[in-house]
CSV table of C-alpha atoms and ligand atoms in Angstrom, one decimal:
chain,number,residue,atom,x,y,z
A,283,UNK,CA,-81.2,-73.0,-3.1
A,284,UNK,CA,-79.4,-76.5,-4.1
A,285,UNK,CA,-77.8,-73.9,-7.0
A,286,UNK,CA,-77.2,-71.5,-4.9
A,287,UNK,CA,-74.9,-74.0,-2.8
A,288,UNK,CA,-73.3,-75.9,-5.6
A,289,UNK,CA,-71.6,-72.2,-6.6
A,290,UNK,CA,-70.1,-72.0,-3.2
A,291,UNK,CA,-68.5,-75.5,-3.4
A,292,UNK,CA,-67.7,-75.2,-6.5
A,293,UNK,CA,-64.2,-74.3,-6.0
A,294,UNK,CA,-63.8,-77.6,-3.8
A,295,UNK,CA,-65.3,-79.4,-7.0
A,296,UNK,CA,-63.0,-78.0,-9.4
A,297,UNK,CA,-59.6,-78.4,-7.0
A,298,UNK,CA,-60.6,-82.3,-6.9
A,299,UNK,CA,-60.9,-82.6,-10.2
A,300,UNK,CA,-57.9,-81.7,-10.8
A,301,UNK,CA,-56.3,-83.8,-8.6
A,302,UNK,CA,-57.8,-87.0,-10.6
A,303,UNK,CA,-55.3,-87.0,-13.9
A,304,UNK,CA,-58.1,-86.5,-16.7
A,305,UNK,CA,-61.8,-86.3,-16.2
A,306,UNK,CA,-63.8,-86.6,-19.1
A,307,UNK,CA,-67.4,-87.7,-19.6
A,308,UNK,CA,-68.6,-87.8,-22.2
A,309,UNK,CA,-72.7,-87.3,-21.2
A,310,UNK,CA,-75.2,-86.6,-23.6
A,311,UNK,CA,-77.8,-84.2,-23.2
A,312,UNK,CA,-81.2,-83.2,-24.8
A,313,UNK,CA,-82.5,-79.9,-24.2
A,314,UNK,CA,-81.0,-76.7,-22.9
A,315,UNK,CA,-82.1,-74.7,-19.6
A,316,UNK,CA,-81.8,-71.1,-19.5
A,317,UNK,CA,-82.0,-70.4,-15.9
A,318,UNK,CA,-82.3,-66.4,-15.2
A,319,UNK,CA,-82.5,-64.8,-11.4
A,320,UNK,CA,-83.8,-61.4,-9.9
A,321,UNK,CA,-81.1,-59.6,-8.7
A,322,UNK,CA,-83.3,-58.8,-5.7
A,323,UNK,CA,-84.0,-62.3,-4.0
A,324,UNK,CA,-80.4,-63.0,-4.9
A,325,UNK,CA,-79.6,-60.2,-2.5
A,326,UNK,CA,-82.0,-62.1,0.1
A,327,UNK,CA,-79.9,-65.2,-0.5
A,328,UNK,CA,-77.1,-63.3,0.0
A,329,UNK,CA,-77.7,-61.3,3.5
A,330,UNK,CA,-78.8,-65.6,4.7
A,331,UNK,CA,-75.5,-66.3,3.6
A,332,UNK,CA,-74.2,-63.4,5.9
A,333,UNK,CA,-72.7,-61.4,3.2
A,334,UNK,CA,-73.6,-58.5,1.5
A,335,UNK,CA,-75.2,-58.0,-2.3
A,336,UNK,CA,-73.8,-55.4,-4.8
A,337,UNK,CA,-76.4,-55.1,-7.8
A,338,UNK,CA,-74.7,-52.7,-10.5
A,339,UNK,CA,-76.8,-49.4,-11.7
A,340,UNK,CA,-76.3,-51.0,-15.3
A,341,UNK,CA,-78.7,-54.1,-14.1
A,342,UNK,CA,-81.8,-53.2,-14.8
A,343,UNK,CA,-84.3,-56.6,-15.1
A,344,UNK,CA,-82.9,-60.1,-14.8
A,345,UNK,CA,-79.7,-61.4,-15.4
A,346,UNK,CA,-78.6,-65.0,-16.5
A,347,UNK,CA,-77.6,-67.4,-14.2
A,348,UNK,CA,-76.7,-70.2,-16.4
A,349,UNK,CA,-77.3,-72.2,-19.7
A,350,UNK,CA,-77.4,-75.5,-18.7
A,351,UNK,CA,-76.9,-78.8,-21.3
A,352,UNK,CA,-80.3,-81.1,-19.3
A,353,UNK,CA,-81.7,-84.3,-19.8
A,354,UNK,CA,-85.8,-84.2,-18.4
A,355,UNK,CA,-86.1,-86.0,-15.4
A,356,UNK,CA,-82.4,-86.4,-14.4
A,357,UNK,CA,-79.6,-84.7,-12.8
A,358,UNK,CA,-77.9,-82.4,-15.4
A,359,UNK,CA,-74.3,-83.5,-17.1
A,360,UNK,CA,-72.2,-81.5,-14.9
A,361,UNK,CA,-68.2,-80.9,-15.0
A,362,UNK,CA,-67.9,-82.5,-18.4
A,363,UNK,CA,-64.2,-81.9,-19.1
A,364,UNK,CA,-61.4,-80.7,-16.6
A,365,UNK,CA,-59.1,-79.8,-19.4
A,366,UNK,CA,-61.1,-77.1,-20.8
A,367,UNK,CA,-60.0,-74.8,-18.0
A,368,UNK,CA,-61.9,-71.1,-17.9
A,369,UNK,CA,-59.7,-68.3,-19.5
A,370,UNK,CA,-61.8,-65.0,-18.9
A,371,UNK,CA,-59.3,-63.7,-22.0
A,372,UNK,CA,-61.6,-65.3,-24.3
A,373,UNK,CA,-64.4,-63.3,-23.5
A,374,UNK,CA,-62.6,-60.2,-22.6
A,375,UNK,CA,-65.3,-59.0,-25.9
A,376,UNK,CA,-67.9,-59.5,-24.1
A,377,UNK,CA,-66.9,-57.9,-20.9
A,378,UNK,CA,-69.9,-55.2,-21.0
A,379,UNK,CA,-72.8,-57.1,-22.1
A,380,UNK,CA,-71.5,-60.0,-19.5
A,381,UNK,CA,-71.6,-57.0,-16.5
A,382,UNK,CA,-75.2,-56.5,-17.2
A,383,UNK,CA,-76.5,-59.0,-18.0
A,384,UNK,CA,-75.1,-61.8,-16.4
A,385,UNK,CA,-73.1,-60.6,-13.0
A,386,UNK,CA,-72.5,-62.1,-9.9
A,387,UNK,CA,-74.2,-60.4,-6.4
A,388,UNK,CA,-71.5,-61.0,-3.7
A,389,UNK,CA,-70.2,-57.9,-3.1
A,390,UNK,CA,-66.5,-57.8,-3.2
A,391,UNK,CA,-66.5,-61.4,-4.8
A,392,UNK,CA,-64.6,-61.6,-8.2
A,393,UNK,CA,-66.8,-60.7,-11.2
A,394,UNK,CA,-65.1,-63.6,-13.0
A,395,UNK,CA,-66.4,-66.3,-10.1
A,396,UNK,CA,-70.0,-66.8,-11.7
A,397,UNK,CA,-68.9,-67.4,-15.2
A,398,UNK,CA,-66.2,-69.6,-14.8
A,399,UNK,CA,-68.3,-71.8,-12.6
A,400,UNK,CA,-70.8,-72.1,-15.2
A,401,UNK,CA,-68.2,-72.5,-17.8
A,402,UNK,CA,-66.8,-75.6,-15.8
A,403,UNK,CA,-69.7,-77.0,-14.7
A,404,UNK,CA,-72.0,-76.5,-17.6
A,405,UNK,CA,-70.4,-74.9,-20.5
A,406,UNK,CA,-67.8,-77.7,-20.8
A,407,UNK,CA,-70.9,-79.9,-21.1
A,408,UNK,CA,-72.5,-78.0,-24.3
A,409,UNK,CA,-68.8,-78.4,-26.2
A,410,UNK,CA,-70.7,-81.4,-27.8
A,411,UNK,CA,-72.9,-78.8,-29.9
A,412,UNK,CA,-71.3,-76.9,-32.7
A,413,UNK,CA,-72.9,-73.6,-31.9
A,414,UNK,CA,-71.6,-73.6,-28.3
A,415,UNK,CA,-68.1,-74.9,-28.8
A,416,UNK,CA,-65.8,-73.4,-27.0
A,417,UNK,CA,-65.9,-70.2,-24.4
A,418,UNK,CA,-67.0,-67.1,-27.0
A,419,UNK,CA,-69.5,-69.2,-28.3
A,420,UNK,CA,-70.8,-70.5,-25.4
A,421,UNK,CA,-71.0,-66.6,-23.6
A,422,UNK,CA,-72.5,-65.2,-26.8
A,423,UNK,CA,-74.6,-67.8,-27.6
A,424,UNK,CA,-76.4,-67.6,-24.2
A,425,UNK,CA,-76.3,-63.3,-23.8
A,426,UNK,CA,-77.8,-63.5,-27.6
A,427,UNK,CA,-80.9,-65.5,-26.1
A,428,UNK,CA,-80.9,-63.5,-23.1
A,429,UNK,CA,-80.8,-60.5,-25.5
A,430,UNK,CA,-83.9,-61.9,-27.3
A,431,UNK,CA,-86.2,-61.5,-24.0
A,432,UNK,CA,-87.5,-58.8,-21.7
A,433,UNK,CA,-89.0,-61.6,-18.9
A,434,UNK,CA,-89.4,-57.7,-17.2
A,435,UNK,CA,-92.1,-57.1,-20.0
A,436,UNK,CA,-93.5,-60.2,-20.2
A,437,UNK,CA,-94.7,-60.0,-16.4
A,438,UNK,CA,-95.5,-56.1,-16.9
A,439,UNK,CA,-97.8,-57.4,-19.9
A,440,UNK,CA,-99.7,-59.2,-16.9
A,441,UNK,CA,-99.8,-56.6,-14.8
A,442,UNK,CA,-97.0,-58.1,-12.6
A,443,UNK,CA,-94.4,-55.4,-11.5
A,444,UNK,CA,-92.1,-55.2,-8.2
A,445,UNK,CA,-93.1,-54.3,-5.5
A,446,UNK,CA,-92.4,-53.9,-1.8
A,447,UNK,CA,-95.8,-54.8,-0.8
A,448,UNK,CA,-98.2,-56.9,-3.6
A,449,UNK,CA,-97.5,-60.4,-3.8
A,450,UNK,CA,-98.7,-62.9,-6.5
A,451,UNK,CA,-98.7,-66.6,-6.1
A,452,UNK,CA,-96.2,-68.5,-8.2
A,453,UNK,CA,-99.0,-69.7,-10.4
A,454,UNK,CA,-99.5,-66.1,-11.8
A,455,UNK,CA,-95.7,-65.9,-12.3
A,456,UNK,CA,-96.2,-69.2,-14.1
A,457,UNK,CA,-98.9,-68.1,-16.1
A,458,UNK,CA,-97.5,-64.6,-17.5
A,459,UNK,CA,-94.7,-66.2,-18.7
A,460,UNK,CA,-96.4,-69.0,-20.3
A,461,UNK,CA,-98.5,-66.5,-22.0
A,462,UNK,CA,-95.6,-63.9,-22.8
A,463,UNK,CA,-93.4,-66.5,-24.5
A,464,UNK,CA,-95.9,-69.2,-25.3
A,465,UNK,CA,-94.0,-72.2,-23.7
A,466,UNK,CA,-93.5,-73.8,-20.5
A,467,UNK,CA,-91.1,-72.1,-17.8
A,468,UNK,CA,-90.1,-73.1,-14.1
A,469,UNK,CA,-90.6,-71.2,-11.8
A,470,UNK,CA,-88.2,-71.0,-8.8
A,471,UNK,CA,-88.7,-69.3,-5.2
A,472,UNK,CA,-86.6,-68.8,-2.7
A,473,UNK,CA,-87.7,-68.4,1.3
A,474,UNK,CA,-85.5,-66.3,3.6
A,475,UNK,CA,-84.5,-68.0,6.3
A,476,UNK,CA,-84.9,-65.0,9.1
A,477,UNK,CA,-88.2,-64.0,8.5
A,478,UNK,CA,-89.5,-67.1,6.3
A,479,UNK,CA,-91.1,-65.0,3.6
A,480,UNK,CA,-90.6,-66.8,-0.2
A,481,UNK,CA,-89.4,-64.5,-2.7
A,482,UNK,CA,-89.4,-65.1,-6.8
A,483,UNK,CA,-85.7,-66.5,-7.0
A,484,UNK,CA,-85.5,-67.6,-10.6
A,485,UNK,CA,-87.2,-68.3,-13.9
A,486,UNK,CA,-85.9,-71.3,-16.4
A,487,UNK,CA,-86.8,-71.5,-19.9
A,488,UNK,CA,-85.9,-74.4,-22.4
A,489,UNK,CA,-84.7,-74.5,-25.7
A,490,UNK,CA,-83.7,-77.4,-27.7
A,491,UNK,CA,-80.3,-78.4,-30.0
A,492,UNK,CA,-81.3,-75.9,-32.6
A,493,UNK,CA,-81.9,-73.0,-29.5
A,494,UNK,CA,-85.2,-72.7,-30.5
A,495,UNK,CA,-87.3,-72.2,-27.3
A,496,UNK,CA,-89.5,-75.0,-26.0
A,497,UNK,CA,-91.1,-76.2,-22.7
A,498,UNK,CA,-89.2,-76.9,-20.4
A,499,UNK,CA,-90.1,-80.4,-18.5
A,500,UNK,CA,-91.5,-80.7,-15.2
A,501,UNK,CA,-88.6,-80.5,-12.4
A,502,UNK,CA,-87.3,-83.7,-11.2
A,503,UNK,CA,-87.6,-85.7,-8.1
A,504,UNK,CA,-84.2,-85.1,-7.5
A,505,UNK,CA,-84.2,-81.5,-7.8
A,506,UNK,CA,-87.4,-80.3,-5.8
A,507,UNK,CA,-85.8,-80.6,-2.1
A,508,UNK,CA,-88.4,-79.5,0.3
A,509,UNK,CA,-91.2,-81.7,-0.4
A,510,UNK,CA,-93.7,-79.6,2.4
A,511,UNK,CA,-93.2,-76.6,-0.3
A,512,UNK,CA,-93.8,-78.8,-3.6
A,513,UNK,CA,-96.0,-77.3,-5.4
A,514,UNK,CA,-98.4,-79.9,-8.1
A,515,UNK,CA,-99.5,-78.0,-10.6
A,516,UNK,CA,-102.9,-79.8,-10.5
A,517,UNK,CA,-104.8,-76.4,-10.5
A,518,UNK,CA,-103.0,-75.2,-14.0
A,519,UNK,CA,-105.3,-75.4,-16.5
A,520,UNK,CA,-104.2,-77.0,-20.0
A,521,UNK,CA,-101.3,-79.4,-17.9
A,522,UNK,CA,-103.2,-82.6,-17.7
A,523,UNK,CA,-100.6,-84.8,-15.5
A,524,UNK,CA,-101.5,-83.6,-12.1
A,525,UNK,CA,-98.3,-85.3,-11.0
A,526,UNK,CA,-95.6,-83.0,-12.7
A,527,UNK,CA,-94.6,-79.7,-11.1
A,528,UNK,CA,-93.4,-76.9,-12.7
A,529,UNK,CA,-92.1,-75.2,-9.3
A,530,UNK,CA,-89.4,-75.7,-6.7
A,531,UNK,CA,-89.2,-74.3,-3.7
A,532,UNK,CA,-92.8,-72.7,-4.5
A,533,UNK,CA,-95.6,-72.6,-1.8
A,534,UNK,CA,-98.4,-74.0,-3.2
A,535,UNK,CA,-101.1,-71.7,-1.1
A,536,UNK,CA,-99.1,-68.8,-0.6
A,537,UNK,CA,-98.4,-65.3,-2.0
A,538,UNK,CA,-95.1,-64.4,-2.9
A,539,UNK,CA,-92.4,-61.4,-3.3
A,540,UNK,CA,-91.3,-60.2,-6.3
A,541,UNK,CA,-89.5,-57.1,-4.5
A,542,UNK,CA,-87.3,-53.9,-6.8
A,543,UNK,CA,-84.2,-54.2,-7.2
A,544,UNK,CA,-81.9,-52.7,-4.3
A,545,UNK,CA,-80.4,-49.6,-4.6
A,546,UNK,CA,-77.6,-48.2,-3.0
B,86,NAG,C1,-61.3,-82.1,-23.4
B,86,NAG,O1,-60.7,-80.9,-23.5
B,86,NAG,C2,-59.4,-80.9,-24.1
B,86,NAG,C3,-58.9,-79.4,-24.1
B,86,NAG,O2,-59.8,-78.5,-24.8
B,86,NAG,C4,-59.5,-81.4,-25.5
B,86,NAG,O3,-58.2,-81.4,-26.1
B,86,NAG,C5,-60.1,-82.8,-25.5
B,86,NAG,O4,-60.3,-83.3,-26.8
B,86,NAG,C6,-61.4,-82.8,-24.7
B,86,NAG,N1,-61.9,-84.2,-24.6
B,86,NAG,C7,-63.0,-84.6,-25.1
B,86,NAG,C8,-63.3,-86.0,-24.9
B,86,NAG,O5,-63.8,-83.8,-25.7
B,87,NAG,C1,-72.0,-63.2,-31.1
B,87,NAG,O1,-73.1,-63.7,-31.8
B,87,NAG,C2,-73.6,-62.7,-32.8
B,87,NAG,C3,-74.9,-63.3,-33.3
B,87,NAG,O2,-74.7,-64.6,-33.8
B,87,NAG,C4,-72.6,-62.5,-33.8
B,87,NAG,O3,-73.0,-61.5,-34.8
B,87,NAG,C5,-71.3,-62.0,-33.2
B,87,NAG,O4,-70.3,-61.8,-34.1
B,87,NAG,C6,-70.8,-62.9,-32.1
B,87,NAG,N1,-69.8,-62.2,-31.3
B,87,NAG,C7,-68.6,-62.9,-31.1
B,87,NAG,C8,-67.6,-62.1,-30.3
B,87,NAG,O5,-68.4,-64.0,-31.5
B,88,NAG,C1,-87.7,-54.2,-21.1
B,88,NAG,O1,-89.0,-53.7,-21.1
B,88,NAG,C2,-89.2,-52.6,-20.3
B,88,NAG,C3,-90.6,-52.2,-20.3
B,88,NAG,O2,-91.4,-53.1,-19.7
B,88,NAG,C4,-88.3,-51.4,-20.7
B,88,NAG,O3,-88.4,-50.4,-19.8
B,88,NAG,C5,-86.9,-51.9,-20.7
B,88,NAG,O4,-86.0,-50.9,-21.2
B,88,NAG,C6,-86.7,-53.2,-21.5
B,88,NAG,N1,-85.4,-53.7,-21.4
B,88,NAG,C7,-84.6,-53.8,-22.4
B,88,NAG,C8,-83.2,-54.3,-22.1
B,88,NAG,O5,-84.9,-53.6,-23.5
């Protein structure tokens, strides 16, 4: 949910950057989080806002939120240079694979707003890295991993589909993927505010310099909000420190939705 309301100020974020002459920092980072939502619980998020969703016929499974330069156990480098200002020209070639695969669920928003916040908040971050220098890179770089995975398979392969009425905790969500792709993902819910039912919001996976995929560390301090809803991963077998978490937002007794997409 903290992601979900760093988009929405993200415009006042960018304005007063802009006021201060040149911001540059010059952070480091050491791994890369892919984080990827399903377009359904965005839509939940969405009607809590008060607005409405649009999910596209062309989106099919789950789309990419971000690709985010991280350092474990910290906040992420964030807003890295306000000279490298988004110019959707740059990626006009990738226009088609972008609408599928990474589009933004407010209806009647601009299909541009997602990707230039994620350009100036994270991609401006990754301009360190060869491979993700500059705006085609960066786009590519991140549909060509998105390319690489069907997270829709990986759940099928352990028996986890959508669906209106069986739930799964977010250990068995944790678990497919960790067996579908063989490393470490977090797993992110998302409770609706009117009817308090927690909903699959998003899965991360973590890659390193090279993009090569790796686990992804346990969520920090600073990024797990509700601690009533923490979830300890004590009960995962094979993950020794019972004090790291894997989860945000997760319940830790409790079944959640994984519902299909909407369709108009
Ligand atoms: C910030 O971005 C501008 C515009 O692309 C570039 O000229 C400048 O070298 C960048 N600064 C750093 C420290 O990377
Ligand atoms: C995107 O990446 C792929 C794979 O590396 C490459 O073949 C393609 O030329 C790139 N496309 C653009 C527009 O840079
Ligand atoms: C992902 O896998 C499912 C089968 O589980 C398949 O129907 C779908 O077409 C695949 N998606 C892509 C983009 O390949």
């Amino acid at each position: 949910m903290m992601l979900y309301s760093l988009l929405f100020v993200a415009g006042l974020c960018i304005s007063r950057d802009v006021l201060a002459s040149q911001v540059v920092k010059k952070e480091g980072f050491q791994f890369l989080l892919l984080a990827h939502f399903w377009p359904a619980t965005s839509c939940v998020y969405f009607q809590n806002e008060g607005k409405d969703c649009y999910v596209s016929p062309d989106v099919k499974g789950w789309t990419i939120h971000g690709f985010w330069p991280s350092i474990p156990g910290t906040e992420k480098p964030d807003y890295c240079n306000n000279s490298m200002k988004f110019n959707f020209e740059e990626i006009k070639g990738l226009s088609q694979r972008l609408a599928v695969s990474w589009p933004y669920f407010e209806k009647g928003a601009s299909k541009t707003e997602l990707w230039e916040h994620e350009w100036t908040k994270h991609g401006t971050c990754a301009y360190t890295l060869p491979i993700l220098k500059g705006e085609l890179r960066y786009f590519n770089q991140t549909l060509n991993l998105h390319d690489e995975l069907n997270i829709s398979k990986t759940l099928g392969d352990s028996g986890i589909c959508p669906s209106n009425e069986k739930k799964h905790t977010p250990l068995d969500f944790f678990n497919a993927v960790k067996k579908g792709i063989g490393k470490i993902p977090n797993i992110i819910c998302l409770k609706d505010k009117k009817t308090n039912q927690i909903y699959l919001d998003q899965i991360w996976l973590c890659y390193n310099k090279q993009l090569q995929p790796m686990d992804c560390p346990d969520v920090s301090e600073s990024q797990s909000l509700t601690s009533t809803l923490y979830f300890q991963s004590k009960a995962e077998e094979g993950i020794s420190t019972a004090s790291k978490s894997y989860f945000q937002e997760c319940p830790k007794n409790e079944k959640i939705y994984f519902n299909p997409i909407p369709r108009e």
